Short mmCIF file of C-alpha atoms in Angstrom, two decimals:
data_model
loop_
_atom_site.label_atom_id
_atom_site.label_comp_id
_atom_site.label_asym_id
_atom_site.label_seq_id
_atom_site.Cartn_x
_atom_site.Cartn_y
_atom_site.Cartn_z
CA UNK I 1 91.04 211.20 53.47
CA UNK I 2 89.40 214.33 54.52
CA UNK I 3 88.70 214.75 58.13
CA UNK I 4 85.58 217.17 58.12
CA UNK I 5 83.56 218.37 61.09
CA UNK I 6 79.79 219.45 60.76
CA UNK I 7 78.19 222.22 62.88
CA UNK I 8 74.15 222.74 62.66
CA UNK I 9 72.41 225.35 65.09
CA UNK I 10 69.73 227.00 63.20
CA UNK I 11 67.04 225.88 65.02
CA UNK I 12 66.12 224.66 68.67
CA UNK I 13 68.11 221.09 68.04
CA UNK I 14 71.71 221.46 68.49
CA UNK I 15 74.13 219.03 66.49
CA UNK I 16 77.41 218.03 65.13
CA UNK I 17 78.81 214.95 63.23
CA UNK I 18 82.84 214.35 62.34
CA UNK I 19 83.25 212.19 59.00
CA UNK I 20 86.28 211.07 56.78
CA UNK I 21 84.93 212.19 53.56
CA UNK I 22 81.41 211.33 53.27
CA UNK I 23 81.47 208.79 56.05
CA UNK I 24 80.04 209.25 59.30
CA UNK I 25 82.97 208.96 62.09
CA UNK I 26 80.75 210.00 65.22
CA UNK I 27 77.95 212.55 65.87
CA UNK I 28 76.03 214.18 68.64
CA UNK I 29 72.57 216.05 69.07
CA UNK I 30 70.68 217.22 71.39
CA UNK I 31 66.75 218.72 71.34
CA UNK I 32 65.27 220.14 74.21
CA UNK I 33 63.24 222.88 75.23
CA UNK I 34 65.06 226.19 75.20
CA UNK I 35 68.23 226.56 73.38
CA UNK I 36 70.85 224.72 74.58
CA UNK I 37 73.85 225.69 72.28
CA UNK I 38 75.72 227.74 73.83
CA UNK I 39 76.39 225.01 76.84
CA UNK I 40 76.43 222.25 74.52
CA UNK I 41 77.81 223.09 71.27
CA UNK I 42 81.40 222.95 72.04
CA UNK I 43 81.42 220.30 74.49
CA UNK I 44 79.59 218.06 71.74
CA UNK I 45 82.84 218.92 69.46
CA UNK I 46 85.30 217.79 72.32
CA UNK I 47 83.48 214.61 72.59
CA UNK I 48 83.49 213.37 69.32
CA UNK I 49 86.68 214.28 68.51
CA UNK I 50 87.96 212.02 71.76
CA UNK I 51 85.53 209.39 70.71
CA UNK I 52 86.95 209.28 67.24
CA UNK I 53 90.48 209.55 68.27
CA UNK I 54 91.16 212.94 65.95
CA UNK I 55 92.79 215.83 67.34
CA UNK I 56 91.87 219.46 66.27
CA UNK I 57 94.84 219.83 64.28
CA UNK I 58 93.57 216.72 62.05
CA UNK I 59 90.74 218.42 61.08
CA UNK I 60 90.66 219.73 57.00
CA UNK I 61 87.62 221.54 57.10
CA UNK I 62 84.40 222.74 59.25
CA UNK I 63 80.81 222.83 57.91
CA UNK I 64 78.41 225.41 59.04
CA UNK I 65 75.07 225.20 58.61
CA UNK I 66 74.13 229.09 57.29
CA UNK I 67 70.79 229.33 57.94
CA UNK I 68 67.96 230.40 57.71
CA UNK I 69 66.76 229.99 60.91
CA UNK I 70 67.55 231.14 65.11
CA UNK I 71 69.67 234.13 64.79
CA UNK I 72 70.92 233.03 68.86
CA UNK I 73 71.32 229.37 67.30
CA UNK I 74 72.88 230.79 63.93
CA UNK I 75 75.04 232.97 65.70
CA UNK I 76 76.50 230.56 68.22
CA UNK I 77 77.53 227.86 65.35
CA UNK I 78 79.14 230.75 63.21
CA UNK I 79 81.43 231.98 66.04
CA UNK I 80 82.61 228.51 66.82
CA UNK I 81 82.95 227.47 63.78
CA UNK I 82 85.07 230.36 62.31
CA UNK I 83 87.07 230.37 65.56
CA UNK I 84 88.02 226.76 64.58
CA UNK I 85 88.85 228.08 61.04
CA UNK I 86 90.65 230.67 62.30
CA UNK I 87 93.16 229.27 64.83
CA UNK I 88 93.59 225.76 62.79
CA UNK I 89 93.74 227.67 59.32
CA UNK I 90 91.11 225.39 57.57
CA UNK I 91 88.71 225.88 55.15
CA UNK I 92 85.10 226.79 56.03
CA UNK I 93 81.93 225.51 54.05
CA UNK I 94 79.04 227.05 53.93
CA UNK I 95 75.88 225.07 53.52
CA UNK I 96 72.35 226.41 53.16
CA UNK I 97 70.19 225.30 55.61
CA UNK I 98 66.64 224.39 53.99
CA UNK I 99 69.57 221.91 51.55
CA UNK I 100 70.28 220.08 54.28
CA UNK I 101 66.61 219.65 55.04
CA UNK I 102 65.84 218.45 51.50
CA UNK I 103 68.92 216.40 50.58
CA UNK I 104 67.79 213.25 52.13
CA UNK I 105 64.27 213.03 50.17
CA UNK I 106 64.84 214.65 46.73
CA UNK I 107 65.73 211.39 45.34
CA UNK I 108 62.50 210.24 45.38
CA UNK I 109 60.35 213.68 44.82
CA UNK I 110 60.66 217.19 43.98
CA UNK I 111 61.04 218.44 47.84
CA UNK I 112 59.68 221.83 49.87
CA UNK I 113 61.91 222.50 52.69
CA UNK I 114 59.95 224.93 55.38
CA UNK I 115 61.49 226.33 58.44
CA UNK I 116 58.92 227.61 60.88
CA UNK I 117 59.40 231.36 61.19
CA UNK I 118 56.23 233.04 63.13
CA UNK I 119 52.67 233.06 63.04
CA UNK I 120 51.68 231.57 58.96
CA UNK I 121 55.35 232.75 58.03
CA UNK I 122 58.26 230.11 57.21
CA UNK I 123 61.78 230.03 55.29
CA UNK I 124 61.18 228.01 52.02
CA UNK I 125 63.19 226.76 48.75
CA UNK I 126 62.06 223.76 46.35
CA UNK I 127 64.33 221.28 44.94
CA UNK I 128 63.72 219.18 42.45
CA UNK I 129 64.66 215.39 41.79
CA UNK I 130 68.10 214.97 42.36
CA UNK I 131 68.66 218.67 44.45
CA UNK I 132 68.65 221.39 42.21
CA UNK I 133 67.02 224.06 43.57
CA UNK I 134 64.30 225.44 41.49
CA UNK I 135 63.37 228.47 44.09
CA UNK I 136 65.81 230.16 46.25
CA UNK I 137 65.50 230.62 49.64
CA UNK I 138 62.65 233.12 50.38
CA UNK I 139 60.65 234.04 53.88
CA UNK I 140 56.65 233.33 52.73
CA UNK I 141 53.58 233.80 54.14
CA UNK I 142 51.43 230.03 54.01
CA UNK I 143 47.91 230.63 52.58
CA UNK I 144 45.88 228.24 50.71
CA UNK I 145 47.07 228.79 47.29
CA UNK I 146 51.05 228.72 48.05
CA UNK I 147 52.68 226.14 45.88
CA UNK I 148 49.83 225.74 43.57
CA UNK I 149 52.16 225.41 40.59
CA UNK I 150 52.85 221.66 42.29
CA UNK I 151 49.08 220.72 42.71
CA UNK I 152 49.65 218.06 40.35
CA UNK I 153 53.03 216.43 41.03
CA UNK I 154 54.11 214.13 43.87
CA UNK I 155 55.88 216.84 46.44
CA UNK I 156 57.60 215.95 49.93
CA UNK I 157 57.18 218.91 52.41
CA UNK I 158 59.90 218.62 54.57
CA UNK I 159 61.11 220.58 58.10
CA UNK I 160 59.81 222.39 61.37
CA UNK I 161 57.51 224.19 59.15
CA UNK I 162 55.83 221.18 57.48
CA UNK I 163 53.11 220.89 60.15
CA UNK I 164 52.20 224.23 59.49
CA UNK I 165 51.54 223.98 56.06
CA UNK I 166 49.52 221.02 56.00
CA UNK I 167 46.87 222.82 58.25
CA UNK I 168 46.73 225.74 55.90
CA UNK I 169 47.28 223.83 52.13
CA UNK I 170 44.44 221.86 50.47
CA UNK I 171 44.55 218.58 50.79
CA UNK I 172 46.13 216.56 48.09
CA UNK I 173 47.18 213.07 47.83
CA UNK I 174 49.68 213.65 45.79
CA UNK I 175 51.70 215.40 48.80
CA UNK I 176 53.30 214.15 52.22
CA UNK I 177 54.58 216.11 54.97
CA UNK I 178 57.30 215.19 57.09
CA UNK I 179 58.04 217.54 60.35
CA UNK I 180 62.08 217.38 60.89
CA UNK I 181 64.83 219.51 62.26
CA UNK I 182 68.02 219.90 60.38
CA UNK I 183 70.85 217.75 61.43
CA UNK I 184 74.47 217.39 60.66
CA UNK I 185 73.88 213.96 60.14
CA UNK I 186 72.43 215.08 56.55
CA UNK I 187 75.74 217.23 56.06
CA UNK I 188 78.13 214.90 54.85
CA UNK I 189 77.77 214.02 51.28
CA UNK I 190 77.24 217.71 50.77
CA UNK I 191 80.27 218.84 52.42
CA UNK I 192 82.47 216.12 50.94
CA UNK I 193 81.15 217.45 47.71
CA UNK I 194 81.88 220.96 48.41
CA UNK I 195 85.17 219.90 49.96
CA UNK I 196 86.52 217.67 46.73
CA UNK I 197 85.38 221.13 44.68
CA UNK I 198 86.93 223.35 46.98
CA UNK I 199 84.11 225.23 47.42
CA UNK I 200 84.78 227.42 50.49
CA UNK I 201 83.79 230.33 52.30
CA UNK I 202 85.86 233.14 53.21
CA UNK I 203 85.82 232.53 57.51
CA UNK I 204 86.82 236.48 58.23
CA UNK I 205 83.71 237.58 56.27
CA UNK I 206 80.90 234.45 56.58
CA UNK I 207 77.90 235.94 58.26
CA UNK I 208 74.73 233.51 58.57
CA UNK I 209 71.97 234.21 56.18
CA UNK I 210 69.72 235.70 58.16
CA UNK I 211 66.31 235.55 56.35
CA UNK I 212 63.29 237.32 57.23
CA UNK I 213 60.45 239.37 55.53
CA UNK I 214 59.48 242.92 55.67
CA UNK I 215 56.13 243.74 57.58
CA UNK I 216 54.77 246.61 57.38
CA UNK I 217 52.07 247.71 60.01
CA UNK I 218 49.48 250.13 59.04
CA UNK I 219 49.87 253.29 61.08
CA UNK I 220 46.45 254.34 62.99
CA UNK I 221 45.32 258.19 62.49
CA UNK I 222 43.08 259.90 64.43
CA UNK I 223 39.87 261.75 63.18
CA UNK I 224 41.68 264.46 61.92
CA UNK I 225 43.99 261.85 59.86
CA UNK I 226 46.96 262.20 62.23
CA UNK I 227 49.38 259.57 62.98
CA UNK I 228 48.87 258.37 66.32
#
């Protein structure tokens, strides 16, 4: 028996879940306009512990969705998770957010997880059947040739960037697009496996993955070639 708390705050959706190993005990989530994470996260944690009749001292580990995603959301979740781990002297498990998006779908096909960034940009990672990571998390500017190497394969594009990808990528009957948010209830199997293997992260130095691309804006010059 391992009582595990899961925290996911990488996007506009704020969610938590409590499990006994991978078995869900209870969960809470909210998705509203604007970020409610600061107001809701600790309330949700208190509520699910009470609902399951579990005291904080009975927690065996805290799992955090580690990014990429919203800077604000990731910071709020990270501070909460690290605070609990420090106060209770329990381990932290950090799971990549794109892995959480892909996990419910990789039993059926390859999965491209996409988190909306800005303009035509997404954070993305590709996973094979069964969950092996084929390409690491990276920022990518979508265009018509994106993921051309997957043209002849069944692929599930999943995440908050799926609709953006569908609008930009060429039509392909082998591809499906599922606009979804990462959520804490997608974490338990991954968390339980990491807990069993003792794949812990040092909570004192943990920092979320703030992946972003470098954008270079060309300098404007006057008639004499001077930068203005």
